Amino acid sequence: MVFWSAGSASSTWGASDSVWGASVTGSGASVVLLEVGLGGRLDTVNILDADYALITSIALDHQAFLGDTREAIGFEKAGIARAGRPVFVGGEDLVASIEHHAQSLGSRVYDFNSRAFLGEGELQDGQDQVSLELYEDAQSVLKLESLPKPSIPMNNAALAIQAWYCYLKDQGLKIQPSLV
């Protein structure tokens, strides 16, 4: 077991002296964000039953462990998805292996280019602000305008905002654009 796996395991089992310094279970937190490391399917964090799966992008990295094609790597990363729970994919193009795995689980896929996800992010006013559109359903759009330009890739920021929006909607809450 590697260091990070040991830390993940101890924090989820409630060890008060875990590597991370706090227990995930019993922490009283309303939301817990956990990063799956190298892959997805075989990562230690995958022992938790997540409500949402977020996959930022599929690149040809860690090929010795995950496979040598985007489809093979996508299959490994899709291993974090859970039956009937949404899967958010932030890359510019949806890898078929992720879509097929999500469909086999009955999970809805929100990918960057679909109507179920965000509209195009547009830079405005000297490249320091962006506007995004969240699709509530096929006809309803929530516009978020004059947001600060993110310091991370635009599609990763869009992925996070879309997942946050879906979480709030699932909780019966609404996004207040002025608070984004």
PDB file of C-alpha atoms in Angstrom:
ATOM      1  CA  MET A   1       0.000   0.000   0.000  1.00  0.00           C
ATOM      2  CA  VAL A   2       1.428   3.370  -0.965  1.00  0.00           C
ATOM      3  CA  PHE A   3       1.438   6.437   1.272  1.00  0.00           C
ATOM      4  CA  TRP A   4      -1.584   8.109  -0.359  1.00  0.00           C
ATOM      5  CA  SER A   5      -3.654   4.922  -0.228  1.00  0.00           C
ATOM      6  CA  ALA A   6      -2.873   4.514   3.458  1.00  0.00           C
ATOM      7  CA  GLY A   7      -3.908   8.114   4.110  1.00  0.00           C
ATOM      8  CA  SER A   8      -7.145   7.719   2.175  1.00  0.00           C
ATOM      9  CA  ALA A   9      -8.042   4.492   3.928  1.00  0.00           C
ATOM     10  CA  SER A  10      -7.291   5.774   7.423  1.00  0.00           C
ATOM     11  CA  SER A  11      -9.221   9.000   6.930  1.00  0.00           C
ATOM     12  CA  THR A  12     -12.324   7.190   5.712  1.00  0.00           C
ATOM     13  CA  TRP A  13     -12.280   4.742   8.596  1.00  0.00           C
ATOM     14  CA  GLY A  14     -12.413   7.527  11.145  1.00  0.00           C
ATOM     15  CA  ALA A  15      -8.938   7.264  12.609  1.00  0.00           C
ATOM     16  CA  SER A  16      -8.464  10.427  14.650  1.00  0.00           C
ATOM     17  CA  ASP A  17      -4.726  10.422  13.979  1.00  0.00           C
ATOM     18  CA  SER A  18      -4.973   9.802  10.242  1.00  0.00           C
ATOM     19  CA  VAL A  19      -2.502  11.155   7.732  1.00  0.00           C
ATOM     20  CA  TRP A  20      -4.996  13.845   6.721  1.00  0.00           C
ATOM     21  CA  GLY A  21      -5.603  14.975  10.292  1.00  0.00           C
ATOM     22  CA  ALA A  22      -9.389  14.598  10.202  1.00  0.00           C
ATOM     23  CA  SER A  23     -11.851  11.828   9.591  1.00  0.00           C
ATOM     24  CA  VAL A  24     -14.199  11.938   6.606  1.00  0.00           C
ATOM     25  CA  THR A  25     -16.769   9.735   8.276  1.00  0.00           C
ATOM     26  CA  GLY A  26     -18.280  11.391  11.291  1.00  0.00           C
ATOM     27  CA  SER A  27     -16.735  14.746  10.414  1.00  0.00           C
ATOM     28  CA  GLY A  28     -20.068  16.552  10.344  1.00  0.00           C
ATOM     29  CA  ALA A  29     -19.237  17.994   6.920  1.00  0.00           C
ATOM     30  CA  SER A  30     -22.174  18.543   4.559  1.00  0.00           C
ATOM     31  CA  VAL A  31     -20.018  18.029   1.479  1.00  0.00           C
ATOM     32  CA  VAL A  32     -16.764  16.125   1.163  1.00  0.00           C
ATOM     33  CA  LEU A  33     -14.647  16.425  -1.982  1.00  0.00           C
ATOM     34  CA  LEU A  34     -12.162  13.638  -2.534  1.00  0.00           C
ATOM     35  CA  GLU A  35      -9.689  13.456  -5.372  1.00  0.00           C
ATOM     36  CA  VAL A  36      -9.194  10.082  -6.929  1.00  0.00           C
ATOM     37  CA  GLY A  37      -5.527   9.742  -7.711  1.00  0.00           C
ATOM     38  CA  LEU A  38      -3.886   8.019 -10.625  1.00  0.00           C
ATOM     39  CA  GLY A  39      -6.868   6.223 -12.072  1.00  0.00           C
ATOM     40  CA  GLY A  40     -10.328   5.628 -10.830  1.00  0.00           C
ATOM     41  CA  ARG A  41     -11.448   2.031 -10.892  1.00  0.00           C
ATOM     42  CA  LEU A  42      -8.645   0.735  -8.643  1.00  0.00           C
ATOM     43  CA  ASP A  43      -7.980   3.844  -6.513  1.00  0.00           C
ATOM     44  CA  THR A  44      -8.360   3.524  -2.739  1.00  0.00           C
ATOM     45  CA  VAL A  45     -10.737   6.512  -2.554  1.00  0.00           C
ATOM     46  CA  ASN A  46     -13.095   4.481  -4.731  1.00  0.00           C
ATOM     47  CA  ILE A  47     -14.158   2.500  -1.638  1.00  0.00           C
ATOM     48  CA  LEU A  48     -16.514   5.388  -0.875  1.00  0.00           C
ATOM     49  CA  ASP A  49     -19.902   5.502  -2.544  1.00  0.00           C
ATOM     50  CA  ALA A  50     -19.876   8.966  -4.110  1.00  0.00           C
ATOM     51  CA  ASP A  51     -23.001  10.910  -5.061  1.00  0.00           C
ATOM     52  CA  TYR A  52     -21.313  12.507  -8.091  1.00  0.00           C
ATOM     53  CA  ALA A  53     -18.405  11.512 -10.309  1.00  0.00           C
ATOM     54  CA  LEU A  54     -16.347  14.304 -11.887  1.00  0.00           C
ATOM     55  CA  ILE A  55     -13.755  13.536 -14.546  1.00  0.00           C
ATOM     56  CA  THR A  56     -11.798  16.586 -15.673  1.00  0.00           C
ATOM     57  CA  SER A  57     -10.353  15.273 -18.936  1.00  0.00           C
ATOM     58  CA  ILE A  58      -8.797  12.211 -20.520  1.00  0.00           C
ATOM     59  CA  ALA A  59      -5.176  12.625 -21.566  1.00  0.00           C
ATOM     60  CA  LEU A  60      -2.517  10.126 -22.537  1.00  0.00           C
ATOM     61  CA  ASP A  61      -0.786  10.118 -19.177  1.00  0.00           C
ATOM     62  CA  HIS A  62       0.094   7.279 -16.798  1.00  0.00           C
ATOM     63  CA  GLN A  63      -0.099   4.897 -19.769  1.00  0.00           C
ATOM     64  CA  ALA A  64       1.904   2.204 -17.992  1.00  0.00           C
ATOM     65  CA  PHE A  65      -0.914   1.892 -15.442  1.00  0.00           C
ATOM     66  CA  LEU A  66      -4.092   3.013 -17.224  1.00  0.00           C
ATOM     67  CA  GLY A  67      -3.629   1.931 -20.849  1.00  0.00           C
ATOM     68  CA  ASP A  68      -2.221   3.452 -23.995  1.00  0.00           C
ATOM     69  CA  THR A  69      -5.389   4.903 -25.554  1.00  0.00           C
ATOM     70  CA  ARG A  70      -7.873   7.542 -24.421  1.00  0.00           C
ATOM     71  CA  GLU A  71     -10.600   4.854 -24.502  1.00  0.00           C
ATOM     72  CA  ALA A  72      -8.658   2.559 -22.153  1.00  0.00           C
ATOM     73  CA  ILE A  73      -7.817   5.449 -19.814  1.00  0.00           C
ATOM     74  CA  GLY A  74     -11.444   6.631 -19.954  1.00  0.00           C
ATOM     75  CA  PHE A  75     -12.616   3.167 -18.905  1.00  0.00           C
ATOM     76  CA  GLU A  76     -10.309   3.230 -15.871  1.00  0.00           C
ATOM     77  CA  LYS A  77     -11.406   6.744 -14.857  1.00  0.00           C
ATOM     78  CA  ALA A  78     -15.094   5.867 -15.359  1.00  0.00           C
ATOM     79  CA  GLY A  79     -14.672   3.355 -12.537  1.00  0.00           C
ATOM     80  CA  ILE A  80     -15.563   6.115 -10.056  1.00  0.00           C
ATOM     81  CA  ALA A  81     -19.138   6.291 -11.420  1.00  0.00           C
ATOM     82  CA  ARG A  82     -22.004   4.840  -9.375  1.00  0.00           C
ATOM     83  CA  ALA A  83     -25.317   3.402 -10.506  1.00  0.00           C
ATOM     84  CA  GLY A  84     -27.977   6.027 -11.097  1.00  0.00           C
ATOM     85  CA  ARG A  85     -25.742   8.915 -10.052  1.00  0.00           C
ATOM     86  CA  PRO A  86     -24.569  11.681 -12.390  1.00  0.00           C
ATOM     87  CA  VAL A  87     -21.212  11.635 -14.159  1.00  0.00           C
ATOM     88  CA  PHE A  88     -19.674  14.992 -15.125  1.00  0.00           C
ATOM     89  CA  VAL A  89     -16.973  15.063 -17.809  1.00  0.00           C
ATOM     90  CA  GLY A  90     -15.079  18.276 -18.416  1.00  0.00           C
ATOM     91  CA  GLY A  91     -12.959  17.454 -21.448  1.00  0.00           C
ATOM     92  CA  GLU A  92     -13.665  18.933 -24.857  1.00  0.00           C
ATOM     93  CA  ASP A  93     -14.709  15.561 -26.303  1.00  0.00           C
ATOM     94  CA  LEU A  94     -16.507  12.744 -24.521  1.00  0.00           C
ATOM     95  CA  VAL A  95     -14.626   9.431 -24.605  1.00  0.00           C
ATOM     96  CA  ALA A  96     -17.031   6.648 -25.629  1.00  0.00           C
ATOM     97  CA  SER A  97     -15.836   4.275 -22.882  1.00  0.00           C
ATOM     98  CA  ILE A  98     -17.007   6.738 -20.214  1.00  0.00           C
ATOM     99  CA  GLU A  99     -20.382   7.195 -21.885  1.00  0.00           C
ATOM    100  CA  HIS A 100     -20.874   3.424 -22.302  1.00  0.00           C
ATOM    101  CA  HIS A 101     -19.936   2.711 -18.685  1.00  0.00           C
ATOM    102  CA  ALA A 102     -22.273   5.428 -17.386  1.00  0.00           C
ATOM    103  CA  GLN A 103     -25.115   4.118 -19.570  1.00  0.00           C
ATOM    104  CA  SER A 104     -24.552   0.582 -18.239  1.00  0.00           C
ATOM    105  CA  LEU A 105     -25.049   2.002 -14.723  1.00  0.00           C
ATOM    106  CA  GLY A 106     -28.116   4.037 -15.655  1.00  0.00           C
ATOM    107  CA  SER A 107     -26.208   7.250 -14.889  1.00  0.00           C
ATOM    108  CA  ARG A 108     -26.758  10.546 -16.654  1.00  0.00           C
ATOM    109  CA  VAL A 109     -23.674  11.996 -18.328  1.00  0.00           C
ATOM    110  CA  TYR A 110     -23.073  15.741 -18.253  1.00  0.00           C
ATOM    111  CA  ASP A 111     -20.326  16.377 -20.753  1.00  0.00           C
ATOM    112  CA  PHE A 112     -18.863  19.722 -21.709  1.00  0.00           C
ATOM    113  CA  ASN A 113     -20.452  19.813 -25.157  1.00  0.00           C
ATOM    114  CA  SER A 114     -23.949  18.511 -24.368  1.00  0.00           C
ATOM    115  CA  ARG A 115     -27.131  20.462 -23.668  1.00  0.00           C
ATOM    116  CA  ALA A 116     -27.143  18.834 -20.241  1.00  0.00           C
ATOM    117  CA  PHE A 117     -23.985  20.733 -19.334  1.00  0.00           C
ATOM    118  CA  LEU A 118     -22.708  24.247 -19.766  1.00  0.00           C
ATOM    119  CA  GLY A 119     -22.872  26.504 -22.745  1.00  0.00           C
ATOM    120  CA  GLU A 120     -19.690  27.987 -24.070  1.00  0.00           C
ATOM    121  CA  GLY A 121     -17.640  30.034 -21.653  1.00  0.00           C
ATOM    122  CA  GLU A 122     -16.856  33.408 -23.157  1.00  0.00           C
ATOM    123  CA  LEU A 123     -14.066  35.716 -22.084  1.00  0.00           C
ATOM    124  CA  GLN A 124     -15.088  39.378 -21.883  1.00  0.00           C
ATOM    125  CA  ASP A 125     -13.807  42.826 -20.936  1.00  0.00           C
ATOM    126  CA  GLY A 126     -10.081  42.538 -21.396  1.00  0.00           C
ATOM    127  CA  GLN A 127     -10.004  38.780 -20.872  1.00  0.00           C
ATOM    128  CA  ASP A 128     -10.576  39.040 -17.117  1.00  0.00           C
ATOM    129  CA  GLN A 129     -14.210  37.928 -16.873  1.00  0.00           C
ATOM    130  CA  VAL A 130     -16.266  35.010 -18.166  1.00  0.00           C
ATOM    131  CA  SER A 131     -19.916  34.265 -18.691  1.00  0.00           C
ATOM    132  CA  LEU A 132     -21.393  30.771 -18.457  1.00  0.00           C
ATOM    133  CA  GLU A 133     -24.787  29.263 -19.106  1.00  0.00           C
ATOM    134  CA  LEU A 134     -26.115  26.410 -16.975  1.00  0.00           C
ATOM    135  CA  TYR A 135     -28.803  24.348 -18.603  1.00  0.00           C
ATOM    136  CA  GLU A 136     -31.472  23.509 -16.056  1.00  0.00           C
ATOM    137  CA  ASP A 137     -33.315  21.395 -18.622  1.00  0.00           C
ATOM    138  CA  ALA A 138     -33.829  21.430 -22.400  1.00  0.00           C
ATOM    139  CA  GLN A 139     -35.532  24.855 -22.356  1.00  0.00           C
ATOM    140  CA  SER A 140     -34.334  26.640 -19.240  1.00  0.00           C
ATOM    141  CA  VAL A 141     -30.974  28.395 -18.963  1.00  0.00           C
ATOM    142  CA  LEU A 142     -29.395  30.127 -15.977  1.00  0.00           C
ATOM    143  CA  LYS A 143     -26.864  32.744 -17.099  1.00  0.00           C
ATOM    144  CA  LEU A 144     -23.893  33.536 -14.897  1.00  0.00           C
ATOM    145  CA  GLU A 145     -22.270  36.720 -16.132  1.00  0.00           C
ATOM    146  CA  SER A 146     -19.173  38.737 -15.285  1.00  0.00           C
ATOM    147  CA  LEU A 147     -17.522  35.938 -13.305  1.00  0.00           C
ATOM    148  CA  PRO A 148     -13.825  36.333 -12.518  1.00  0.00           C
ATOM    149  CA  LYS A 149     -11.615  34.508 -15.002  1.00  0.00           C
ATOM    150  CA  PRO A 150     -10.645  31.212 -13.324  1.00  0.00           C
ATOM    151  CA  SER A 151      -6.998  30.397 -12.639  1.00  0.00           C
ATOM    152  CA  ILE A 152      -7.632  26.810 -13.768  1.00  0.00           C
ATOM    153  CA  PRO A 153      -8.603  25.618 -17.278  1.00  0.00           C
ATOM    154  CA  MET A 154     -12.003  26.965 -18.282  1.00  0.00           C
ATOM    155  CA  ASN A 155     -13.589  23.570 -18.859  1.00  0.00           C
ATOM    156  CA  ASN A 156     -12.473  22.385 -15.391  1.00  0.00           C
ATOM    157  CA  ALA A 157     -14.021  25.484 -13.815  1.00  0.00           C
ATOM    158  CA  ALA A 158     -17.193  24.904 -15.836  1.00  0.00           C
ATOM    159  CA  LEU A 159     -17.245  21.266 -14.680  1.00  0.00           C
ATOM    160  CA  ALA A 160     -17.047  22.303 -11.026  1.00  0.00           C
ATOM    161  CA  ILE A 161     -19.769  24.948 -11.378  1.00  0.00           C
ATOM    162  CA  GLN A 162     -22.120  22.546 -13.215  1.00  0.00           C
ATOM    163  CA  ALA A 163     -21.657  19.842 -10.563  1.00  0.00           C
ATOM    164  CA  TRP A 164     -22.179  22.409  -7.780  1.00  0.00           C
ATOM    165  CA  TYR A 165     -25.318  23.615  -9.520  1.00  0.00           C
ATOM    166  CA  CYS A 166     -26.687  20.058  -9.767  1.00  0.00           C
ATOM    167  CA  TYR A 167     -25.865  19.455  -6.098  1.00  0.00           C
ATOM    168  CA  LEU A 168     -27.740  22.593  -5.043  1.00  0.00           C
ATOM    169  CA  LYS A 169     -30.675  21.660  -7.266  1.00  0.00           C
ATOM    170  CA  ASP A 170     -30.759  18.145  -5.746  1.00  0.00           C
ATOM    171  CA  GLN A 171     -30.865  19.767  -2.293  1.00  0.00           C
ATOM    172  CA  GLY A 172     -33.838  21.927  -3.321  1.00  0.00           C
ATOM    173  CA  LEU A 173     -31.707  25.075  -3.400  1.00  0.00           C
ATOM    174  CA  LYS A 174     -31.058  27.578  -6.163  1.00  0.00           C
ATOM    175  CA  ILE A 175     -27.857  29.180  -7.338  1.00  0.00           C
ATOM    176  CA  GLN A 176     -27.633  32.861  -6.549  1.00  0.00           C
ATOM    177  CA  PRO A 177     -25.545  34.216  -9.430  1.00  0.00           C
ATOM    178  CA  SER A 178     -24.229  37.060  -7.271  1.00  0.00           C
ATOM    179  CA  LEU A 179     -22.589  34.480  -4.955  1.00  0.00           C
ATOM    180  CA  VAL A 180     -20.715  32.535  -7.634  1.00  0.00           C
TER     181      VAL A 180
END
